[in-house]
Amino acid sequence: MVTSSTALAVELSKVRFAYRTGHDVLAIEALAIGRGETVFLHGPSGSGKTTLLGLLAGVLPATSGQVKVLGEDFARMSSGARDAFRARHLGYVFQMFNLIPYLSVQENILLPIRLEAARRERLQGRSFDDAVRDVASQLDIERYLATPIGELSVGQQQRVAAARALIGSPDVVIADEPTSALDTDRREQFLELLFRSCEKARATLVFVSHDHTLMPLFSRIVELAEINTAAERWRRPTASHAARGGRD
Ligand code: ADP
Ligand code: MG
């Protein structure tokens, strides 16, 4: 069979993952996501959605099996190469945002393009200031550009995290419950920007959410339970999950 791996944004094969402290959280025989697909990933709390996104971002190493993103096998890359790959190709909106609290909104949004030339090039000659203003105004955070992150509400921080993920048009956008702290208007604004950015850059989107009303917006729905055979743990939330406030 001849397949072009470059047509795939994500390719998982016989992947298992366990945190050091426990049994397998993920056991996925195969998952392939084509370039340009927009994927809505859902499943119960504690079923491993955030963990799977960590594997896709090359932040968590698979215990066994193969994780390929844009044709590159993470296991064959040094950690430095993985970091560079992530900065170049991936935009990630974390569940916990991971913004740098002592930097301003503007500085946080600029981080990916400061770190990576390929992301800078996609600004197509626009100045950093213009690029930041552009994405910030679409998310209605323009007036906070000089404000330190620590002074923003959770919903505002969520929008800064989105702006940071989208600036410089990454090839793969990974979003972990990015709309959970947004009100209805802001959620629509956010999704519009997200889809517009992904379409413009022909980016692949992997989006985790509990909000099933969003499903029709996506080209594909993946229920984690259907592909993850490390299932027995889901029925009882673990102590560590409860200790984190039952957050998923
Ligand atoms: P979801 O995002 O679907 O709610 P997670 O991927 O966060 O699920 O968690 C999957 C399982 O892995 C849960 O049982 C959770 O308690 C456990 N887990 C998550 N993060 C860690 C960690 N850092 N160390 C150990 N166990 C973890
Ligand atoms: Mg989660």
XYZ file of C-alpha atoms and ligand atoms in Angstrom:
276
model
C 0.000 0.000 0.000
C 1.400 3.395 -0.903
C 0.297 6.238 1.286
C 1.875 9.623 1.551
C 2.578 10.246 5.211
C 2.764 13.954 4.460
C -0.981 13.946 3.733
C -1.502 13.101 7.383
C -1.220 15.637 10.141
C -1.373 12.998 12.866
C -0.664 9.290 12.753
C -0.775 7.129 15.864
C 0.088 3.475 15.688
C -0.147 0.971 18.577
C 0.315 3.753 21.101
C 0.290 3.107 24.805
C 0.810 5.670 27.481
C 1.057 5.404 31.267
C 2.071 8.072 33.742
C 4.939 6.856 35.905
C 2.610 6.299 38.810
C -0.112 4.230 37.192
C -1.397 1.806 34.586
C -2.122 2.597 30.970
C -4.239 5.694 30.464
C -4.166 5.316 26.687
C -4.024 2.283 24.413
C -4.785 3.344 20.861
C -4.304 0.911 18.003
C -4.528 3.538 15.288
C -5.609 7.115 14.750
C -5.006 9.058 11.556
C -5.992 12.689 11.066
C -5.607 14.233 7.620
C -4.226 17.686 7.012
C -6.910 20.323 7.183
C -9.326 18.164 9.161
C -11.087 19.791 12.089
C -11.561 17.216 14.816
C -13.864 17.445 17.806
C -12.471 15.082 20.475
C -14.683 14.218 23.401
C -15.041 11.685 26.181
C -15.704 11.484 29.900
C -13.575 13.272 32.474
C -10.392 11.380 33.168
C -10.597 9.380 29.938
C -7.267 10.709 28.695
C -8.135 13.591 26.362
C -5.548 15.993 27.774
C -3.019 13.161 27.874
C -3.625 12.402 24.198
C -3.112 16.075 23.315
C 0.173 15.951 25.269
C 1.298 13.072 23.062
C 0.272 14.930 19.903
C 2.233 17.977 21.032
C 5.307 15.872 21.805
C 5.187 16.974 25.419
C 4.502 13.467 26.748
C 6.457 10.565 25.249
C 4.471 7.452 24.326
C 5.377 4.477 26.506
C 5.321 2.382 23.331
C 4.126 2.687 19.750
C 4.521 5.494 17.300
C 3.310 9.094 17.295
C 3.874 10.955 14.044
C 2.920 14.562 13.475
C 3.281 16.034 9.967
C 5.162 12.852 9.053
C 7.760 13.219 11.828
C 8.170 10.491 14.428
C 8.570 12.110 17.854
C 10.463 9.112 19.242
C 13.191 9.676 16.662
C 13.716 13.292 17.624
C 15.912 14.699 20.379
C 14.073 16.709 22.987
C 15.597 19.860 21.490
C 14.315 18.915 18.043
C 10.864 18.229 19.493
C 10.831 21.660 21.140
C 11.821 23.296 17.868
C 9.221 21.292 15.949
C 6.529 22.324 18.412
C 7.468 26.000 18.219
C 7.486 25.853 14.449
C 4.392 23.840 13.660
C 2.029 23.655 16.609
C -0.281 26.105 18.285
C -1.549 24.862 21.614
C -4.319 26.327 23.744
C -3.824 24.595 27.081
C -6.572 23.792 29.515
C -4.579 25.681 32.143
C -3.427 28.311 29.596
C 0.303 28.193 30.520
C 0.644 31.920 30.083
C 3.684 33.620 31.574
C 2.178 35.568 34.480
C 4.791 38.305 34.793
C 4.731 39.174 31.088
C 2.174 41.447 29.479
C -0.569 40.223 27.165
C 1.431 41.518 24.177
C 4.615 39.708 25.278
C 2.731 36.462 25.805
C 1.130 36.606 22.370
C 4.487 37.378 20.748
C 6.347 34.424 22.287
C 5.862 31.926 19.432
C 6.997 34.342 16.760
C 9.939 35.524 18.819
C 11.012 31.919 19.285
C 10.571 30.619 15.783
C 11.547 32.087 12.424
C 9.050 29.978 10.470
C 6.172 31.425 12.473
C 7.571 34.918 11.870
C 7.720 34.352 8.131
C 4.030 33.608 8.043
C 3.314 37.135 9.192
C 4.140 37.965 5.564
C 5.970 41.189 6.239
C 3.528 42.585 8.779
C 5.178 44.060 11.863
C 4.941 42.212 15.173
C 2.793 45.047 16.497
C 0.329 44.797 13.625
C 0.114 41.016 13.898
C -0.565 41.174 17.625
C -3.148 43.932 17.220
C -4.861 42.001 14.495
C -5.315 38.795 16.447
C -5.987 40.645 19.720
C -8.698 42.820 18.224
C -10.454 39.784 16.823
C -10.517 38.315 20.317
C -11.460 41.619 21.936
C -8.352 41.845 24.129
C -6.648 44.736 22.345
C -7.118 47.103 25.264
C -5.246 44.729 27.595
C -2.082 44.388 25.518
C 0.070 46.163 28.114
C -1.586 44.463 31.104
C 0.232 41.727 33.045
C -1.495 38.356 32.684
C -2.011 38.082 36.431
C -4.480 40.976 36.321
C -6.846 39.367 33.811
C -9.971 37.300 34.395
C -9.955 33.636 33.439
C -12.012 34.316 30.308
C -9.596 37.043 29.228
C -6.631 34.735 29.816
C -8.303 32.105 27.688
C -8.491 34.576 24.806
C -4.819 35.528 25.237
C -3.920 31.836 25.120
C -5.885 31.520 21.868
C -4.148 34.545 20.353
C -0.760 33.099 21.254
C -1.640 29.749 19.699
C -2.890 31.270 16.455
C -0.306 33.962 15.728
C 1.952 33.038 12.825
C -0.514 30.403 11.506
C 0.744 27.057 12.882
C 0.113 23.862 10.862
C -1.604 22.046 13.699
C -3.750 23.735 16.326
C -4.467 21.798 19.493
C -7.045 23.180 21.894
C -8.004 21.728 25.257
C -11.471 22.929 26.283
C -10.638 26.407 25.051
C -14.164 27.792 25.376
C -15.056 26.602 28.862
C -14.535 30.017 30.498
C -16.110 32.123 27.746
C -19.608 33.560 27.607
C -21.757 32.873 24.541
C -20.743 35.954 22.531
C -17.071 35.529 23.238
C -17.291 31.841 22.445
C -18.698 32.599 19.015
C -16.037 35.225 18.384
C -13.360 32.816 19.502
C -14.591 29.943 17.333
C -14.940 32.189 14.323
C -11.328 33.299 14.672
C -10.164 29.758 15.311
C -11.852 28.345 12.226
C -10.899 31.293 10.047
C -7.234 31.013 11.115
C -7.166 27.269 10.543
C -8.790 27.552 7.152
C -6.474 30.325 6.022
C -3.380 28.365 7.023
C -4.893 25.015 5.920
C -4.168 23.979 9.482
C -5.397 20.867 11.207
C -7.450 21.432 14.334
C -7.785 19.017 17.245
C -10.274 20.457 19.686
C -11.365 18.960 22.995
C -14.672 20.070 24.451
C -17.616 18.949 26.530
C -19.879 21.298 24.613
C -21.666 19.010 22.202
C -23.512 21.918 20.602
C -20.208 22.738 18.848
C -19.985 19.376 17.092
C -21.632 20.430 13.795
C -18.820 22.933 13.200
C -16.241 20.157 12.853
C -15.391 17.895 9.940
C -14.917 14.908 12.204
C -16.007 13.718 15.647
C -13.775 11.389 17.649
C -15.108 9.796 20.820
C -12.005 8.782 22.772
C -13.782 5.785 24.293
C -14.169 4.304 20.818
C -10.459 4.289 20.047
C -8.943 3.898 23.507
C -8.950 0.357 24.835
C -7.381 1.267 28.194
C -10.938 1.812 29.281
C -11.476 0.154 32.630
C -10.158 3.097 34.643
C -12.695 5.601 33.339
C -15.570 4.394 35.415
C -13.966 5.454 38.672
C -12.277 8.842 38.780
C -8.869 8.263 40.358
C -7.672 9.892 43.545
C -5.257 12.084 41.597
C -8.049 13.265 39.341
C -10.228 14.086 42.341
C -7.266 15.883 43.942
C -7.068 18.165 40.951
C -10.643 19.207 41.666
C -12.143 16.690 39.262
C -11.036 18.976 36.463
C -10.887 17.360 33.107
P -9.229 14.085 30.522
O -8.504 15.248 29.926
O -9.978 13.252 29.534
O -10.137 14.481 31.635
P -6.602 13.317 31.508
O -5.805 13.036 30.281
O -6.377 14.608 32.212
O -8.144 13.100 31.169
O -6.349 12.153 32.556
C -6.417 10.797 32.215
C -6.011 9.972 33.428
O -4.646 10.200 33.724
C -6.797 10.304 34.690
O -6.988 9.104 35.400
C -5.863 11.227 35.438
O -6.067 11.170 36.813
C -4.509 10.681 35.063
N -3.479 11.737 35.050
C -3.548 12.918 34.385
N -2.428 13.632 34.546
C -1.615 12.881 35.353
C -0.296 13.057 35.890
N 0.418 14.145 35.628
N 0.211 12.057 36.664
C -0.501 10.930 36.908
N -1.741 10.700 36.438
C -2.308 11.659 35.667
Mg -8.531 17.293 30.170
